[in-house]
Coordinates of C-alpha atoms and ligand atoms in Angstrom, one line a residue:
M1 CA 116.5 71.0 102.4
Q2 CA 113.0 71.6 103.7
T3 CA 110.1 71.5 101.2
I4 CA 107.6 74.2 100.8
T5 CA 104.9 71.9 102.3
S6 CA 106.9 71.3 105.5
R7 CA 107.7 75.0 105.8
L8 CA 104.0 76.0 105.2
G9 CA 103.0 73.5 108.0
C10 CA 105.5 75.1 110.4
V11 CA 104.1 78.6 109.6
Q12 CA 100.6 77.4 110.1
A13 CA 101.6 75.9 113.5
R14 CA 103.2 79.2 114.5
L15 CA 100.1 81.0 113.4
E16 CA 97.7 78.7 115.4
Q17 CA 99.9 78.9 118.5
A18 CA 99.9 82.8 118.3
C19 CA 96.1 82.8 117.9
R20 CA 95.8 80.6 121.0
E21 CA 98.1 82.9 123.0
A22 CA 96.0 85.9 121.8
G23 CA 92.8 84.2 122.8
R24 CA 91.7 84.5 119.2
P25 CA 90.1 81.8 117.0
V26 CA 92.8 79.8 115.0
D27 CA 91.0 80.9 111.8
A28 CA 91.0 84.6 112.7
V29 CA 94.2 85.3 110.7
Q30 CA 94.6 84.7 107.0
L31 CA 98.0 83.5 105.8
L32 CA 99.2 85.5 102.8
A33 CA 102.3 83.6 101.1
V34 CA 104.7 86.3 99.9
S35 CA 106.1 84.7 96.7
K36 CA 108.1 87.7 95.3
T37 CA 111.3 86.6 93.6
Q38 CA 110.1 83.0 93.7
P39 CA 109.3 81.1 90.5
A40 CA 105.9 80.2 89.4
E41 CA 106.6 76.6 90.3
A42 CA 107.1 77.5 94.0
V43 CA 103.6 79.0 94.0
R44 CA 102.2 75.9 92.3
A45 CA 103.8 73.7 95.1
A46 CA 102.3 75.9 97.8
H47 CA 99.0 75.7 96.1
A48 CA 99.3 71.9 96.1
A49 CA 99.9 72.1 99.7
G50 CA 96.6 74.0 100.2
Q51 CA 97.7 77.7 100.1
R52 CA 95.4 80.0 98.1
A53 CA 96.5 83.6 98.8
F54 CA 99.8 85.0 97.3
G55 CA 101.5 88.3 97.7
E56 CA 103.8 89.9 95.2
N57 CA 105.8 93.1 95.3
Y58 CA 106.8 93.8 91.7
V59 CA 104.0 94.3 89.1
Q60 CA 105.8 92.9 86.0
E61 CA 107.1 89.9 87.9
A62 CA 103.6 89.2 89.3
L63 CA 101.9 89.6 85.8
D64 CA 104.3 87.0 84.4
K65 CA 103.6 84.6 87.3
I66 CA 99.8 85.1 87.1
A67 CA 100.0 84.3 83.4
A68 CA 102.2 81.2 84.0
L69 CA 99.5 80.0 86.6
A70 CA 96.4 80.9 84.6
D71 CA 95.1 77.4 84.9
L72 CA 94.8 77.9 88.7
R73 CA 93.4 81.5 88.5
S74 CA 90.0 80.8 89.8
Q75 CA 91.5 79.1 92.9
L76 CA 94.1 81.8 93.7
E77 CA 93.9 85.2 95.3
W78 CA 96.6 87.6 94.1
H79 CA 97.5 90.5 96.4
L80 CA 99.9 93.3 95.4
I81 CA 101.8 94.3 98.5
G82 CA 104.6 96.4 97.0
P83 CA 104.6 100.1 95.9
L84 CA 102.4 101.0 93.0
Q85 CA 103.1 103.7 90.4
G86 CA 100.5 105.6 88.5
N87 CA 101.5 104.2 85.2
K88 CA 101.0 100.6 86.4
T89 CA 97.4 101.0 87.8
R90 CA 95.5 99.7 84.8
V91 CA 97.3 96.2 84.6
V92 CA 97.0 95.9 88.4
A93 CA 93.2 96.7 88.3
E94 CA 92.8 94.0 85.7
A95 CA 95.0 91.3 87.3
F96 CA 94.9 91.5 91.0
D97 CA 92.2 90.7 93.7
W98 CA 93.8 92.9 96.5
V99 CA 96.1 96.0 96.7
H100 CA 97.7 96.6 100.2
G101 CA 99.8 99.6 99.5
I102 CA 97.5 102.4 98.7
D103 CA 99.2 105.6 99.9
R104 CA 97.5 108.4 98.0
L105 CA 94.0 109.0 96.8
K106 CA 95.0 109.6 93.2
I107 CA 96.1 105.9 92.9
A108 CA 92.9 104.8 94.4
E109 CA 90.9 106.9 91.9
R110 CA 92.8 105.4 89.0
L111 CA 92.2 101.9 90.2
N112 CA 88.6 102.7 90.7
A113 CA 88.2 104.0 87.1
Q114 CA 90.2 101.1 85.6
R115 CA 88.7 98.1 87.5
P116 CA 86.9 96.1 84.9
A117 CA 83.1 95.9 85.4
T118 CA 83.3 92.1 84.9
L119 CA 85.3 91.7 88.1
A120 CA 84.4 92.0 91.7
P121 CA 85.4 95.4 93.4
L122 CA 89.1 95.5 94.1
Q123 CA 89.9 94.9 97.8
V124 CA 92.2 97.5 99.1
C125 CA 94.1 98.6 102.2
L126 CA 95.7 102.0 103.0
Q127 CA 99.4 101.7 103.8
V128 CA 100.4 103.7 106.9
N129 CA 104.0 104.8 107.8
I130 CA 103.4 103.7 111.4
S131 CA 107.0 103.9 112.6
G132 CA 107.4 107.3 111.1
E133 CA 110.5 106.4 109.1
A134 CA 111.6 109.0 106.6
S135 CA 112.5 106.4 103.9
K136 CA 109.2 104.4 104.1
S137 CA 106.1 105.0 102.0
G138 CA 102.8 105.1 103.4
L139 CA 100.4 107.7 104.7
A140 CA 101.3 109.6 107.9
P141 CA 98.7 108.4 110.7
A142 CA 97.2 111.9 110.8
E143 CA 96.3 111.8 107.1
V144 CA 94.6 108.4 107.2
A145 CA 91.1 109.3 108.1
D146 CA 90.5 111.8 105.2
V147 CA 92.0 109.5 102.6
A148 CA 90.0 106.6 104.0
R149 CA 86.7 108.4 103.8
A150 CA 87.4 109.3 100.1
V151 CA 88.6 105.8 99.2
A152 CA 85.6 104.1 100.9
A153 CA 83.3 106.2 98.7
L154 CA 84.8 104.7 95.4
P155 CA 82.3 102.2 94.0
R156 CA 84.9 99.8 92.2
L157 CA 87.1 99.6 95.3
R158 CA 86.3 98.0 98.6
L159 CA 88.3 99.6 101.4
R160 CA 89.1 96.7 103.8
G161 CA 91.6 98.3 106.2
L162 CA 95.2 99.2 107.0
M163 CA 98.6 97.8 106.1
A164 CA 101.9 98.5 107.6
I165 CA 105.6 97.5 107.5
P166 CA 106.9 98.6 111.0
E167 CA 110.5 99.3 111.6
P168 CA 112.2 95.9 112.6
A169 CA 112.7 95.3 116.5
D170 CA 114.3 92.4 118.3
D171 CA 111.9 91.3 120.9
V172 CA 108.1 90.8 120.9
A173 CA 107.4 93.7 123.3
A174 CA 109.0 96.2 121.1
Q175 CA 107.5 94.6 117.9
R176 CA 104.0 95.0 119.5
V177 CA 104.3 98.8 119.8
P178 CA 103.8 99.7 116.1
H179 CA 101.3 96.9 115.6
R180 CA 99.2 98.3 118.5
A181 CA 99.3 101.8 117.0
L182 CA 98.0 100.5 113.7
R183 CA 95.2 98.6 115.6
E184 CA 94.2 101.7 117.5
L185 CA 94.2 103.7 114.2
I186 CA 91.7 101.3 112.7
E187 CA 89.6 101.3 115.8
R188 CA 89.4 105.2 115.6
L189 CA 88.4 104.9 111.9
R190 CA 85.5 102.5 112.8
E191 CA 84.4 104.8 115.6
G192 CA 84.4 107.6 113.1
G193 CA 81.9 105.8 110.9
L194 CA 83.8 103.4 108.8
H195 CA 82.3 100.4 110.3
G196 CA 83.0 97.9 107.5
L197 CA 86.8 98.0 108.0
D198 CA 87.9 94.4 108.9
T199 CA 91.5 94.1 107.9
L200 CA 94.8 94.7 109.5
S201 CA 97.5 93.5 107.2
M202 CA 100.6 93.4 109.4
G203 CA 103.2 90.8 110.5
M204 CA 106.0 89.2 108.4
S205 CA 108.3 86.2 109.2
A206 CA 110.1 87.9 111.9
D207 CA 107.2 89.5 113.8
L208 CA 104.2 87.2 113.1
E209 CA 103.5 86.6 116.8
A210 CA 103.5 90.2 117.8
A211 CA 101.2 91.2 115.0
V212 CA 98.8 88.4 115.9
L213 CA 98.7 89.4 119.5
E214 CA 97.7 93.0 118.4
G215 CA 95.1 92.0 116.1
A216 CA 96.4 91.2 112.6
T217 CA 93.9 89.6 110.3
I218 CA 96.3 89.1 107.4
V219 CA 100.0 88.1 108.0
R220 CA 102.4 88.4 105.0
I221 CA 104.9 85.7 105.1
G222 CA 107.7 85.1 102.6
T223 CA 111.0 83.7 103.7
A224 CA 109.5 81.3 106.4
I225 CA 107.6 79.6 103.6
F226 CA 109.7 79.8 100.6
G227 CA 113.3 80.1 102.1
A228 CA 115.7 83.0 101.8
R229 CA 115.3 85.1 98.6
G230 CA 118.1 84.7 96.0
Ligands
PLP1 C1 108.8 90.8 101.3 C2 107.7 91.3 102.2 C3 107.1 90.5 103.1 C4 107.5 89.2 103.5 O1 108.7 89.3 104.3 P1 109.3 88.1 104.9 O2 110.3 88.6 105.9 O3 110.1 87.3 103.8 O4 108.3 87.2 105.6 C5 105.9 91.0 103.7 N1 105.4 92.3 103.4 C6 106.0 93.0 102.4 C7 105.3 94.3 102.2 C8 107.1 92.6 101.9 O5 107.7 93.4 100.9

């Protein structure tokens, strides 16, 4: 039975190796530990091993965990990476630091209106359905530019970049294709005037290397850190 500390060390080593292969600085990519379905004590263990940023998919589960770890709140960064319904935006605006899965302007407008003035702007990414799967949420690539311009104008949000969950593929070459498409999309947005976009949230346990080779700045890693989800 491997500990969270040793698994975290393995993931960090994978990440550094991928950065070296990509010719990028080893600190160019932030590790987001995806703690969905894991108990608060697993987050506490990862924190003790030095991890600071955690990703959650389910709003209520996340709120319970954030409350259980209130003593660490100032040291932790909480990212919502799952889908977000309109009736949950207020609690999300109050509790999280980042939201990765913005897929319509309406949700962004609600978060903007509900983000407490006492907190820093909410950091957000637009989710893109980069593999064009019918079942997946996310904006179609052609819709992204208009939504990005509108979200970037909301004062209580800070649009940081794009997020995607590509269709799984077996080898690194195939995995790189959708990651490359997301990078090209953010490059076009920057050329179109959104110069502040600095975040590509892509890469999970199975495709971390491909994502880093194509320019990921946040990788979202669950099972490789915490083990299989029950
Ligand atoms: C669960 C999840 C992850 C982590 O996946 P692993 O394969 O466990 O690393 C990353 N991103 C999103 C959006 C997820 O839902």
